[in-house]
Coordinates of C-alpha atoms and ligand atoms in Angstrom, one line a residue:
M1 CA -74.2 3.2 -99.3
V2 CA -77.5 4.6 -100.7
S3 CA -77.6 8.0 -102.4
Y4 CA -80.6 10.1 -101.4
K5 CA -80.7 11.1 -105.1
D6 CA -81.7 7.6 -106.1
L7 CA -84.6 7.7 -103.6
G8 CA -86.0 10.8 -105.1
L9 CA -85.1 13.1 -102.2
V10 CA -83.5 16.5 -102.3
N11 CA -81.1 18.3 -100.1
S12 CA -82.0 21.6 -98.6
R13 CA -80.0 24.0 -100.8
E14 CA -82.4 25.0 -103.5
I15 CA -85.5 24.9 -101.3
F16 CA -83.8 27.3 -98.8
K17 CA -82.7 29.6 -101.6
S18 CA -86.4 29.8 -102.7
A19 CA -87.7 30.3 -99.1
M20 CA -85.2 33.2 -98.6
A21 CA -86.2 34.9 -101.8
G22 CA -89.9 34.3 -101.3
K23 CA -89.9 35.3 -97.6
Y24 CA -91.4 32.1 -96.1
A25 CA -90.1 29.1 -94.2
I26 CA -90.0 25.3 -94.9
P27 CA -91.8 23.1 -92.4
A28 CA -89.5 20.6 -90.7
F29 CA -91.8 18.0 -89.1
N30 CA -90.5 15.0 -87.0
F31 CA -91.9 11.6 -87.6
N32 CA -91.6 8.3 -85.7
N33 CA -94.4 6.3 -87.1
M34 CA -96.7 5.7 -90.2
E35 CA -99.7 7.9 -89.2
Q36 CA -97.3 10.9 -88.6
L37 CA -95.7 10.4 -92.0
Q38 CA -99.1 9.9 -93.8
A39 CA -100.4 13.1 -92.2
I40 CA -97.3 15.1 -93.2
V41 CA -97.3 13.9 -96.8
Q42 CA -101.0 14.4 -97.3
A43 CA -100.9 17.9 -95.7
C44 CA -97.9 19.0 -97.8
V45 CA -99.3 17.5 -101.1
E46 CA -102.7 19.2 -100.5
A47 CA -101.0 22.5 -99.7
K48 CA -98.3 22.0 -102.4
S49 CA -95.5 22.7 -99.9
P50 CA -91.9 21.4 -99.8
V51 CA -91.1 19.6 -96.6
I52 CA -88.3 18.4 -94.5
L53 CA -88.9 15.1 -92.8
Q54 CA -86.9 15.0 -89.6
V55 CA -85.7 11.9 -87.9
S56 CA -84.0 12.2 -84.4
S57 CA -81.8 9.7 -83.0
G58 CA -84.6 8.9 -80.6
A59 CA -86.9 8.1 -83.6
R60 CA -84.2 5.9 -85.1
K61 CA -84.0 3.9 -82.0
Y62 CA -87.9 3.7 -81.6
A63 CA -88.7 2.9 -85.2
N64 CA -85.6 1.3 -86.5
Q65 CA -83.3 3.1 -88.8
T66 CA -83.8 0.9 -91.9
L67 CA -87.5 1.0 -91.6
L68 CA -87.5 4.8 -91.3
R69 CA -85.4 5.1 -94.4
Y70 CA -87.8 3.1 -96.4
M71 CA -90.7 5.0 -95.0
A72 CA -89.1 8.2 -96.2
Q73 CA -88.6 6.5 -99.6
G74 CA -92.2 5.5 -99.5
A75 CA -93.2 9.1 -98.7
V76 CA -91.7 10.3 -102.0
E77 CA -93.6 7.6 -103.9
Y78 CA -96.9 8.4 -101.9
A79 CA -96.6 12.1 -102.7
K80 CA -96.3 11.2 -106.4
E81 CA -99.3 8.9 -106.2
L82 CA -101.2 11.7 -104.7
G83 CA -100.4 13.7 -107.8
V84 CA -97.9 16.3 -106.8
N85 CA -94.2 16.0 -106.9
I86 CA -93.2 18.1 -103.7
P87 CA -89.6 18.4 -102.8
I88 CA -88.8 16.2 -99.8
V89 CA -85.7 16.4 -97.6
L90 CA -84.9 13.5 -95.2
H91 CA -83.0 15.2 -92.4
L92 CA -81.3 14.0 -89.2
D93 CA -82.5 16.1 -86.3
H94 CA -79.9 16.9 -83.5
G95 CA -77.1 14.5 -84.7
D96 CA -74.7 14.5 -81.7
T97 CA -71.7 12.5 -83.2
F98 CA -69.8 12.3 -86.4
E99 CA -70.6 8.6 -86.6
L100 CA -74.3 9.2 -86.4
C101 CA -74.1 11.7 -89.2
K102 CA -72.0 9.5 -91.4
S103 CA -74.4 6.6 -90.8
C104 CA -77.4 8.7 -91.9
V105 CA -75.5 9.9 -95.0
E106 CA -74.9 6.2 -95.8
Y107 CA -78.5 5.4 -95.2
G108 CA -79.8 7.8 -97.8
F109 CA -80.4 11.0 -95.7
S110 CA -80.1 14.2 -97.9
S111 CA -79.5 16.5 -94.9
V112 CA -78.0 16.2 -91.4
M113 CA -77.8 18.4 -88.4
I114 CA -74.7 18.3 -86.2
D115 CA -75.6 19.8 -83.0
G116 CA -72.5 20.8 -81.1
S117 CA -74.1 23.8 -79.5
H118 CA -73.6 22.5 -75.9
L119 CA -69.8 22.1 -76.6
P120 CA -67.2 24.8 -76.1
Y121 CA -67.0 26.9 -79.3
S122 CA -63.8 25.5 -80.7
E123 CA -65.1 21.9 -80.3
N124 CA -68.4 22.8 -81.9
V125 CA -66.4 24.2 -84.8
A126 CA -64.1 21.1 -85.1
L127 CA -67.0 18.5 -85.0
T128 CA -69.2 20.6 -87.4
A129 CA -66.4 21.0 -89.9
K130 CA -65.6 17.3 -89.8
V131 CA -69.3 16.4 -90.6
V132 CA -69.5 19.1 -93.3
E133 CA -66.3 17.7 -95.0
Y134 CA -67.8 14.2 -95.1
A135 CA -71.4 15.1 -96.0
H136 CA -70.4 17.5 -98.8
K137 CA -68.7 14.7 -100.6
Y138 CA -72.2 13.2 -101.1
D139 CA -73.9 16.6 -101.7
V140 CA -75.6 16.2 -98.3
T141 CA -76.4 19.6 -96.7
V142 CA -75.5 20.2 -93.1
E143 CA -77.1 22.3 -90.3
G144 CA -75.0 23.5 -87.4
E145 CA -76.1 25.3 -84.2
L146 CA -74.7 28.2 -82.2
G147 CA -76.4 29.0 -78.9
V148 CA -78.2 26.7 -76.5
L149 CA -82.0 26.3 -76.3
A150 CA -83.7 25.9 -73.0
G151 CA -85.9 23.0 -72.3
V152 CA -85.9 19.4 -71.6
E153 CA -87.0 16.7 -74.1
D154 CA -86.1 13.0 -74.2
E155 CA -82.9 13.1 -76.1
V156 CA -82.4 16.9 -76.2
A157 CA -81.8 18.5 -72.9
A158 CA -80.3 22.0 -72.0
E159 CA -80.7 23.0 -68.3
H160 CA -79.3 26.4 -69.1
H161 CA -79.9 28.3 -72.3
T162 CA -77.6 30.9 -73.9
Y163 CA -78.7 33.0 -76.8
T164 CA -76.6 32.9 -79.9
Q165 CA -73.9 35.5 -79.9
P166 CA -74.0 37.3 -83.2
E167 CA -70.3 38.0 -83.1
E168 CA -69.5 34.3 -83.6
V169 CA -71.6 33.5 -86.6
E170 CA -69.3 34.8 -89.5
D171 CA -66.3 33.0 -87.9
F172 CA -68.5 29.7 -87.4
L173 CA -69.6 29.8 -91.0
K174 CA -66.1 30.4 -92.4
K175 CA -64.5 27.6 -90.4
T176 CA -67.2 24.9 -90.7
G177 CA -68.8 25.5 -94.2
V178 CA -72.3 24.7 -92.9
D179 CA -75.2 25.2 -95.2
S180 CA -77.7 26.5 -92.6
L181 CA -77.5 27.6 -88.9
A182 CA -79.8 27.0 -86.1
I183 CA -79.9 29.9 -83.6
S184 CA -81.1 30.5 -80.0
I185 CA -83.4 33.5 -79.7
G186 CA -85.8 32.3 -76.9
T187 CA -87.5 29.2 -78.4
S188 CA -87.0 25.9 -76.6
H189 CA -88.0 22.3 -77.0
G190 CA -91.1 20.6 -75.7
A191 CA -94.6 21.7 -74.5
N192 CA -93.5 23.8 -71.4
K193 CA -91.2 26.3 -73.0
F194 CA -91.4 28.9 -70.3
K195 CA -91.8 28.6 -66.5
P196 CA -95.1 30.3 -65.4
E197 CA -93.0 32.9 -63.5
Q198 CA -91.4 34.0 -66.8
C199 CA -94.9 34.7 -68.3
A200 CA -97.6 37.2 -67.9
R201 CA -101.2 36.0 -67.6
N202 CA -104.3 37.3 -69.6
E203 CA -107.8 37.7 -68.2
Q204 CA -108.6 34.1 -68.8
G205 CA -105.4 33.0 -66.9
I206 CA -103.7 31.9 -70.1
L207 CA -99.9 32.2 -70.0
I208 CA -98.4 34.9 -72.2
P209 CA -94.8 34.1 -72.9
P210 CA -91.9 36.6 -73.3
P211 CA -91.3 37.7 -76.9
L212 CA -88.5 36.2 -79.0
R213 CA -85.3 38.1 -79.2
F214 CA -85.8 39.4 -82.8
D215 CA -82.9 41.8 -82.1
I216 CA -80.5 38.9 -82.0
L217 CA -82.0 37.5 -85.2
E218 CA -81.7 40.9 -87.0
E219 CA -78.0 41.3 -85.9
V220 CA -77.3 37.7 -87.2
E221 CA -78.9 38.6 -90.5
K222 CA -76.9 41.8 -90.9
R223 CA -73.7 39.7 -90.4
I224 CA -74.5 37.0 -92.7
P225 CA -77.0 38.4 -95.2
G226 CA -78.9 35.8 -97.3
F227 CA -77.7 32.9 -95.1
P228 CA -80.5 30.3 -94.1
I229 CA -81.4 30.4 -90.4
V230 CA -83.2 27.6 -88.5
L231 CA -85.6 27.9 -85.6
H232 CA -85.8 24.9 -83.3
G233 CA -88.4 24.6 -80.6
A234 CA -91.0 26.4 -82.7
S235 CA -94.2 24.7 -81.5
S236 CA -96.9 27.0 -80.6
V237 CA -98.6 24.6 -78.1
P238 CA -102.2 25.3 -79.2
Q239 CA -104.3 25.9 -76.0
E240 CA -107.4 24.4 -77.6
L241 CA -105.5 21.0 -78.1
V242 CA -104.0 21.2 -74.6
A243 CA -107.6 21.7 -73.3
I244 CA -108.8 18.5 -75.2
V245 CA -105.9 16.5 -73.6
N246 CA -106.7 17.7 -70.2
K247 CA -110.5 17.4 -70.6
Y248 CA -110.0 13.7 -71.4
G249 CA -107.8 12.8 -68.5
G250 CA -104.5 14.3 -69.5
A251 CA -102.3 16.3 -67.2
M252 CA -100.5 19.0 -69.3
K253 CA -99.9 21.7 -66.8
D254 CA -98.7 25.2 -67.6
A255 CA -98.0 24.1 -71.2
V256 CA -97.0 27.2 -73.3
G257 CA -95.3 27.7 -76.7
I258 CA -94.2 30.4 -79.1
P259 CA -97.2 32.5 -80.4
E260 CA -97.8 31.9 -84.1
E261 CA -97.7 35.6 -85.0
Q262 CA -94.1 35.6 -83.9
L263 CA -93.3 32.5 -86.0
R264 CA -95.0 34.2 -88.9
R265 CA -92.7 37.2 -88.5
A266 CA -89.7 34.9 -88.3
A267 CA -90.8 33.1 -91.4
T268 CA -90.5 36.3 -93.5
S269 CA -86.9 36.9 -92.3
A270 CA -83.9 34.8 -93.0
V271 CA -85.4 31.9 -91.0
C272 CA -85.9 29.3 -93.8
K273 CA -86.6 26.2 -91.6
I274 CA -89.1 26.1 -88.7
N275 CA -89.0 22.8 -86.6
I276 CA -92.3 21.6 -85.1
D277 CA -92.6 18.3 -83.2
S278 CA -94.4 18.9 -80.0
D279 CA -97.6 20.4 -81.5
G280 CA -97.9 17.2 -83.5
R281 CA -97.5 15.1 -80.3
I282 CA -100.2 17.1 -78.6
A283 CA -102.6 16.9 -81.5
M284 CA -102.2 13.1 -81.6
T285 CA -102.6 12.8 -77.9
A286 CA -105.8 14.9 -77.9
A287 CA -107.4 12.8 -80.7
V288 CA -106.4 9.5 -79.1
R289 CA -107.6 10.5 -75.6
E290 CA -110.9 11.9 -77.0
V291 CA -111.6 8.4 -78.6
F292 CA -110.6 6.5 -75.6
A293 CA -112.9 8.6 -73.4
T294 CA -115.9 8.9 -75.7
K295 CA -115.8 5.4 -77.3
P296 CA -114.5 3.0 -74.6
S297 CA -115.6 0.1 -76.5
E298 CA -113.3 0.7 -79.5
F299 CA -110.2 -1.5 -79.5
D300 CA -109.2 -1.3 -83.2
P301 CA -106.1 0.9 -83.4
R302 CA -107.3 2.4 -86.7
K303 CA -110.3 3.8 -84.8
Y304 CA -108.0 6.0 -82.7
L305 CA -104.9 6.4 -84.9
G306 CA -107.1 7.4 -87.8
P307 CA -108.7 10.3 -86.1
A308 CA -105.2 11.2 -84.7
R309 CA -103.8 11.3 -88.2
D310 CA -106.8 13.6 -89.4
R311 CA -106.0 16.0 -86.5
L312 CA -102.4 16.0 -87.3
K313 CA -103.0 16.7 -91.0
E314 CA -105.2 19.6 -90.1
L315 CA -102.5 20.9 -87.8
Y316 CA -99.8 20.7 -90.4
K317 CA -102.0 22.3 -93.1
H318 CA -102.7 25.2 -90.7
K319 CA -98.9 25.6 -90.0
I320 CA -98.0 25.7 -93.7
I321 CA -100.8 28.0 -94.8
S322 CA -101.3 30.3 -91.9
V323 CA -97.9 30.5 -90.2
L324 CA -95.0 29.5 -92.5
G325 CA -96.4 30.5 -95.8
S326 CA -94.9 27.6 -97.7
N327 CA -98.1 26.7 -99.5
S328 CA -98.1 26.6 -103.2
R329 CA -94.2 26.7 -103.3
A330 CA -93.6 23.1 -104.3
Ligands
LIG401 O1 -85.9 18.5 -80.8 C1 -86.1 17.3 -80.6 C2 -87.3 16.7 -81.4 O2 -88.5 17.1 -80.8 C3 -87.2 15.1 -81.3 O3 -87.5 14.7 -80.1 O4 -85.5 13.2 -79.5 O5 -87.8 12.8 -78.4 O6 -87.4 12.3 -80.8 P1 -87.0 13.2 -79.6
LIG402 P1 -90.8 21.6 -80.5 O1 -90.5 20.8 -79.3 O2 -91.1 23.1 -80.2 O3 -91.8 21.1 -81.4 O4 -89.4 21.7 -81.3 C1 -89.1 20.6 -82.2 C2 -87.6 20.6 -82.6 O5 -86.9 21.7 -82.5 C3 -87.1 19.5 -83.3 O6 -85.7 19.7 -83.5
LIG403 ZN1 -84.7 20.8 -82.1

């Protein structure tokens, strides 16, 4: 058993309180490898932003759970070395079993998500309450979810989405004791968040997605004032990056995300945590493809992963400063 406190990590309680009061949102960036983690730390240190490092079960399988934990510990030390002591949370993204959440608590995570959103309500409540009871013994914060996001991603799939029902939230909080709540208001995972037929098109043929259901968010806020809300599936799928991917041999068709002005609006509300993974994947892919296509003689991974890291860092700083507003809050 390792306590996250000994690793220099923090749980999400205080940073969510500050985000709520200051009307901004904390970035939750997923990582699976060193370059992603370097880009996150560099961006957050330069922008002086608190950060949530997210690890999915897929990431644990890909990179090895022990290695990831030491990398997160390394991130804390790296940030200090860069000269700014930013609050860093190590968070399990989309935990699906009690055992996985327990294992993460034991490995030094400071926050876990138990995603029972696809279960019948009473089973979601029972599973979430069990995780909270365990995690709180170690002062680890817990994120639950009500409502199902649309979209398909490796380990996170939901064929049919259902918006969060605001009538359920007070009961869910009371029965589970969660510290934050992910809700479904029209975001979804991945780079194709809406089918083309759900969108309008502008004059350039760019897809314009339907707006998020801010009415549901407002109803939730009314019922649980001051409670931290989480938005998953919040990548904006920057069209300029998609264009680079496609220009250099990629095949991302009809990719569309959540417009950044809507995320900015969400960040000023009770939404305290905004999850971004796909945008980083697209940024990395764009940079790697560009090097492969324009410098075919390169074979040193640093020559393509380096530019990928630079592009990621630029993306993360943009999100922090221009979308979430978490800059200068560390
Ligand atoms: O919401 C899911 C995250 O983007 C993680 O994706 O399960 O493919 O690692 P992953
Ligand atoms: P995106 O696929 O929109 O980046 O969402 C990531 C996410 O919700 C991670 O939990
Ligand atoms: Zn998610």
